[in-house]
Short mmCIF file of C-alpha atoms in Angstrom, two decimals:
data_model
loop_
_atom_site.label_atom_id
_atom_site.label_comp_id
_atom_site.label_asym_id
_atom_site.label_seq_id
_atom_site.Cartn_x
_atom_site.Cartn_y
_atom_site.Cartn_z
CA MET A 1 0.00 0.00 0.00
CA ASP A 2 1.53 3.34 -1.05
CA GLY A 3 1.75 6.42 1.19
CA THR A 4 -1.40 8.10 -0.11
CA SER A 5 -3.53 4.96 0.17
CA ALA A 6 -2.23 4.20 3.68
CA MET A 7 -3.01 7.71 4.90
CA MET A 8 -6.48 7.73 3.36
CA LYS A 9 -7.29 4.31 4.78
CA PHE A 10 -6.19 5.36 8.24
CA ARG A 11 -8.23 8.55 8.09
CA THR A 12 -11.46 6.88 6.99
CA ILE A 13 -11.08 4.19 9.67
CA TYR A 14 -10.30 6.78 12.33
CA LEU A 15 -13.48 8.70 11.42
CA GLN A 16 -15.48 5.50 11.87
CA ALA A 17 -13.86 5.02 15.27
CA ILE A 18 -14.74 8.57 16.34
CA ALA A 19 -18.38 8.14 15.34
CA ARG A 20 -18.62 4.83 17.20
CA SER A 21 -16.86 6.13 20.30
CA TRP A 22 -19.44 8.89 20.71
CA ARG A 23 -22.20 6.34 21.28
CA ASP A 24 -20.23 3.35 22.59
CA PRO A 25 -18.30 4.05 25.85
CA LYS A 26 -16.88 0.49 26.00
CA PHE A 27 -15.41 0.84 22.53
CA LEU A 28 -13.90 4.20 23.50
CA GLU A 29 -12.10 2.62 26.45
CA LEU A 30 -10.71 -0.14 24.23
CA LEU A 31 -9.57 2.46 21.74
CA LYS A 32 -7.68 4.37 24.43
CA MET A 33 -6.09 1.25 25.92
CA ASP A 34 -4.90 -0.27 22.63
CA PRO A 35 -5.45 2.02 19.61
CA ILE A 36 -3.66 -0.01 16.96
CA GLY A 37 -4.93 -3.37 18.21
CA THR A 38 -8.52 -2.14 18.44
CA LEU A 39 -8.51 -0.51 15.00
CA SER A 40 -6.90 -3.62 13.51
CA LYS A 41 -9.44 -5.96 15.09
CA GLU A 42 -12.55 -3.91 14.44
CA TYR A 43 -11.70 -2.37 11.04
CA SER A 44 -8.85 -4.51 9.65
CA LEU A 45 -6.43 -1.58 9.78
CA GLN A 46 -2.92 -2.38 8.57
CA PHE A 47 -0.84 0.13 10.54
CA GLN A 48 2.43 0.30 8.61
CA TRP A 49 4.12 3.30 10.25
CA ASP A 50 7.02 2.80 12.64
CA ILE A 51 5.57 4.87 15.49
CA ASP A 52 3.51 4.47 18.62
CA LEU A 53 -0.10 5.61 18.35
CA LYS A 54 -1.91 7.06 21.34
CA ILE A 55 -5.57 8.05 21.43
CA THR A 56 -6.98 9.92 24.42
CA THR A 57 -9.92 12.09 25.39
CA VAL A 58 -9.85 15.73 26.49
CA SER A 59 -11.89 18.03 28.70
CA ASN A 60 -15.00 19.84 27.52
CA LYS A 61 -12.97 23.04 27.23
CA GLU A 62 -10.42 21.39 24.94
CA SER A 63 -12.89 19.98 22.44
CA ILE A 64 -15.93 22.05 21.51
CA TRP A 65 -18.46 21.71 18.71
CA ASP A 66 -19.46 25.33 18.08
CA PRO A 67 -20.85 25.85 14.56
CA VAL A 68 -22.34 29.25 15.48
CA LYS A 69 -19.25 31.08 16.77
CA SER A 70 -16.41 29.21 15.10
CA GLY A 71 -18.14 27.54 12.18
CA GLY A 72 -17.26 24.08 13.48
CA TRP A 73 -14.78 22.52 15.87
CA VAL A 74 -12.49 24.23 18.37
CA GLY A 75 -9.99 22.02 20.10
CA LYS A 76 -6.57 20.80 21.12
CA ASN A 77 -3.92 20.04 18.52
CA PRO A 78 -2.64 16.50 17.94
CA LEU A 79 0.87 15.92 19.29
CA ILE A 80 3.99 14.65 17.54
CA SER A 81 6.47 13.25 20.08
CA LEU A 82 9.99 12.88 18.67
CA TRP A 83 12.93 10.97 20.09
CA VAL A 84 16.22 12.83 19.63
CA PRO A 85 18.87 10.08 19.55
CA PRO A 86 22.01 10.70 21.63
CA PRO A 87 25.38 11.01 19.87
CA PRO A 88 27.60 7.93 19.59
CA ASN A 89 30.36 7.54 22.17
CA ASN A 90 32.92 7.63 19.37
CA SER A 91 32.75 10.95 17.50
CA LYS A 92 34.34 9.26 14.47
CA GLN A 93 31.03 7.41 13.99
CA PHE A 94 28.83 10.54 14.05
CA GLY A 95 28.41 10.58 10.29
CA LYS A 96 27.70 6.86 10.02
CA ALA A 97 25.20 6.92 12.89
CA TRP A 98 23.43 10.02 11.59
CA ALA A 99 23.08 8.57 8.08
CA ALA A 100 21.85 5.23 9.47
CA TYR A 101 19.17 6.95 11.53
CA TYR A 102 18.05 9.05 8.57
CA ASP A 103 17.82 5.90 6.45
CA GLU A 104 15.33 4.48 8.96
CA PHE A 105 13.48 7.74 9.61
CA PRO A 106 13.37 10.01 6.53
CA THR A 107 10.06 11.14 8.07
CA PHE A 108 8.88 10.99 11.68
CA LEU A 109 6.52 8.19 10.60
CA GLY A 110 9.49 6.00 9.81
CA ASP A 111 10.56 4.62 6.46
CA LEU A 112 8.36 5.63 3.54
CA GLN A 113 8.87 2.17 2.04
CA PRO A 114 8.30 -0.47 4.76
CA ARG A 115 10.89 -3.22 5.11
CA THR A 116 10.68 -6.90 5.78
CA PRO A 117 12.50 -8.20 8.89
CA LYS A 118 15.75 -10.09 8.55
CA PRO A 119 15.64 -13.79 9.49
CA ASP A 120 17.42 -13.19 12.81
CA GLY A 121 14.93 -10.48 13.78
CA ASN A 122 17.69 -8.14 14.95
CA GLN A 123 17.60 -5.56 12.20
CA VAL A 124 15.28 -4.30 9.53
CA GLY A 125 15.75 -5.94 6.16
CA LYS A 126 15.26 -4.86 2.59
CA ARG A 127 12.57 -2.43 1.50
CA GLU A 128 9.43 -3.91 0.06
CA GLY A 129 9.45 -1.37 -2.75
CA HIS A 130 6.11 0.35 -2.22
CA PRO A 131 5.99 3.75 -3.93
CA VAL A 132 5.54 6.90 -1.87
CA GLY A 133 2.57 8.01 -3.91
CA GLU A 134 1.49 11.42 -5.18
CA ALA A 135 0.40 14.40 -3.11
CA TYR A 136 -2.61 13.73 -0.93
CA GLN A 137 -6.01 14.98 -1.84
CA LEU A 138 -7.80 17.81 -0.02
CA GLY A 139 -7.05 17.81 3.68
CA MET A 140 -4.41 15.11 3.50
CA GLY A 141 -1.15 17.11 3.42
CA GLN A 142 1.68 16.30 1.01
CA TRP A 143 4.63 13.93 1.19
CA LYS A 144 7.00 16.80 0.44
CA ASP A 145 5.91 18.33 3.77
CA PHE A 146 6.69 15.10 5.63
CA LEU A 147 10.07 14.85 3.90
CA GLU A 148 10.92 18.48 4.60
CA PHE A 149 9.99 18.09 8.27
CA GLY A 150 12.13 14.94 8.46
CA GLY A 151 15.08 16.81 6.99
CA VAL A 152 14.68 19.62 9.53
CA ILE A 153 14.62 17.15 12.42
CA MET A 154 17.76 15.46 11.11
CA ARG A 155 19.52 18.82 10.91
CA LEU A 156 18.50 19.54 14.50
CA ILE A 157 19.97 16.17 15.56
CA ALA A 158 23.26 16.97 13.83
CA MET A 159 23.43 20.37 15.53
CA ALA A 160 22.64 18.85 18.92
CA TRP A 161 25.47 16.36 18.53
CA ALA A 162 28.01 19.08 17.75
CA ASP A 163 30.23 20.23 20.63
CA GLU A 164 28.56 17.64 22.88
CA ARG A 165 30.91 18.37 25.82
CA LYS A 166 29.94 18.09 29.48
CA ASP A 167 31.09 20.02 32.55
CA GLY A 168 32.15 17.78 35.44
CA GLU A 169 30.00 15.31 37.28
CA ASP A 170 26.75 17.24 36.93
CA GLN A 171 26.67 16.30 33.21
CA LYS A 172 25.64 19.84 32.31
CA TYR A 173 25.72 20.26 28.57
CA ARG A 174 27.54 23.26 27.15
CA ASN A 175 25.70 22.95 23.85
CA GLN A 176 22.98 25.61 23.96
CA ILE A 177 20.65 23.69 21.65
CA VAL A 178 20.76 20.67 23.96
CA GLU A 179 20.17 22.87 27.00
CA GLU A 180 17.09 24.35 25.34
CA LEU A 181 15.86 20.91 24.29
CA VAL A 182 16.14 19.83 27.92
CA GLU A 183 14.09 22.86 28.98
CA VAL A 184 11.20 22.03 26.65
CA GLN A 185 11.48 18.24 26.97
CA ASP A 186 8.10 16.58 27.62
CA THR A 187 6.26 19.85 26.90
CA ASN A 188 4.31 20.79 23.75
CA GLU A 189 6.68 23.65 22.89
CA GLY A 190 9.14 21.81 20.66
CA ALA A 191 8.16 23.85 17.60
CA THR A 192 9.74 26.92 19.21
CA ILE A 193 13.16 25.24 19.00
CA LEU A 194 12.68 24.47 15.31
CA ASN A 195 11.67 28.04 14.60
CA LYS A 196 14.46 29.67 16.62
CA TRP A 197 17.40 27.56 15.45
CA LEU A 198 16.29 26.50 11.97
CA GLY A 199 13.75 29.14 10.95
CA TYR A 200 11.20 26.40 10.39
CA THR A 201 7.48 27.03 10.74
CA MET A 202 5.24 24.00 11.18
CA PRO A 203 2.98 23.50 8.13
CA TRP A 204 0.41 21.64 10.25
CA ASN A 205 -1.69 22.51 13.28
CA MET A 206 0.15 19.94 15.37
CA ASP A 207 2.22 20.41 18.52
CA VAL A 208 5.75 19.02 18.81
CA GLN A 209 7.37 17.34 21.81
CA PHE A 210 10.98 16.21 22.14
CA LYS A 211 12.35 13.44 24.35
CA LEU A 212 16.06 12.85 24.98
CA SER A 213 16.05 9.18 25.96
CA GLY A 214 19.54 7.85 26.58
CA TRP A 215 21.33 11.21 26.72
CA PHE A 216 22.02 11.41 30.43
CA LYS A 217 24.09 9.54 33.00
CA GLY A 218 21.04 9.15 35.24
CA SER A 219 18.71 7.92 32.48
CA LYS A 220 16.18 5.22 33.32
CA ASP A 221 17.23 1.64 32.58
CA ALA A 222 14.77 1.46 29.68
CA GLU A 223 16.43 4.51 28.11
CA LYS A 224 20.03 3.35 28.43
CA SER A 225 19.59 1.09 25.42
CA CYS A 226 18.71 4.10 23.27
CA ARG A 227 22.26 4.56 22.07
CA TRP A 228 24.27 3.81 18.96
CA ASP A 229 26.07 0.48 19.11
CA ASP A 230 29.63 1.23 18.01
CA THR A 231 30.47 -2.45 17.58
CA LYS A 232 27.44 -3.50 15.52
CA GLY A 233 27.15 -0.14 13.79
CA GLN A 234 23.41 0.18 14.37
CA TRP A 235 20.81 1.88 16.50
CA PRO A 236 19.14 0.06 19.43
CA GLY A 237 18.28 -3.59 18.89
CA SER A 238 14.85 -3.87 17.33
CA GLU A 239 12.03 -6.01 18.66
CA LYS A 240 10.24 -8.39 16.35
CA LYS A 241 6.51 -8.58 17.02
CA ASP A 242 3.97 -10.00 14.60
CA SER A 243 6.59 -9.82 11.81
CA VAL A 244 6.96 -6.07 12.34
CA ILE A 245 10.21 -4.47 13.46
CA LYS A 246 9.78 -2.02 16.34
CA ARG A 247 12.15 0.00 18.47
CA PRO A 248 11.98 -0.11 22.27
CA PRO A 249 9.14 2.21 23.44
CA SER A 250 11.53 4.76 24.96
CA CYS A 251 13.33 5.12 21.62
CA ARG A 252 10.34 5.65 19.36
CA ASN A 253 8.38 8.53 17.90
CA SER A 254 4.68 8.70 18.64
CA LEU A 255 1.45 10.39 17.56
CA ASN A 256 -1.13 11.41 20.12
CA PHE A 257 -4.63 12.00 18.79
CA TYR A 258 -7.55 13.32 20.80
CA ILE A 259 -11.07 12.01 20.35
CA PRO A 260 -13.36 15.05 20.04
CA ASN A 261 -16.16 15.19 22.56
CA MET A 262 -19.63 14.08 21.50
CA PRO A 263 -21.13 17.15 19.76
CA SER A 264 -24.66 16.74 21.12
CA PRO A 265 -26.92 14.27 22.91
CA ASP A 266 -28.94 14.42 19.70
CA ALA A 267 -27.44 11.69 17.52
CA SER A 268 -28.82 13.32 14.36
CA ILE A 269 -26.06 15.96 14.70
CA ASP A 270 -23.25 13.36 14.52
CA ALA A 271 -23.01 13.24 10.72
CA ILE A 272 -22.85 17.04 10.39
CA ALA A 273 -20.19 17.34 13.09
CA LEU A 274 -18.16 14.47 11.66
CA SER A 275 -18.23 15.92 8.14
CA ALA A 276 -16.99 19.26 9.49
CA TYR A 277 -14.25 17.42 11.35
CA ASN A 278 -13.19 15.69 8.15
CA VAL A 279 -13.00 18.70 5.79
CA THR A 280 -10.28 20.79 7.41
CA GLY A 281 -7.51 21.34 4.86
CA ASP A 282 -3.85 20.47 4.43
CA GLN A 283 -2.91 21.87 7.85
CA TYR A 284 -4.39 18.69 9.38
CA PRO A 285 -2.69 15.76 7.60
CA PHE A 286 -4.29 13.13 9.86
CA THR A 287 -7.21 14.74 11.57
CA CYS A 288 -8.45 18.09 12.84
CA PRO A 289 -8.02 19.40 16.43
#
């Protein structure tokens, strides 16, 4: 399935899930607990992106159906959470490690052409050869935007690795970009870093979050594996699950979508609200706020 078809299939299935969740609380809970598993079981979704998917609900103030004042929906932006890989221990491998990461993640969704796992299950194998596809139709964004965003993130990674010196035992980084990434880590303000240092303005109404798993001496045990293996010449060992290669959770990008609140107790409004949710424009490549 090419990029355009995969995106369109996901969007149509996600709209079905929203409509059902408004009138089926049990389904909504399943969707929040296991988004990919639930969508796969109920709608035969083939989720081919190399990311974690999270679906949550929000407060009444963060998701409002207001066709009178706003002409439709007012709500919270979806969230892109990006793992910034730490630099290799050996600076001579910076170029090799950077290029290897970019090969796996030319976009934050992962490889545009999914790969089959190698027999040993330790690394990703050859690409399957699916085409990227043409630009999406109305409201679906364009692949050139995903590729441009991926290139910007890779430039940020390269800049963060530069001059990666530490002062003493407190592990304080003297690289200003890293210091600022630490300040906004686990917040929704990551786009400010991209704008300040790279002059990049997000093309989508989506918030950005950065996580620096594996960077610090006091990192959690689960994050210590998020480092380049100098000996094997690869990023953290991949897990093989259901014939799909996945990184450890702490070393993965993720998408966090928010189910909009039920527009009205009157079920006859659902179709109108859902159609307004669907027709939002290129600034919402997956869904609207």
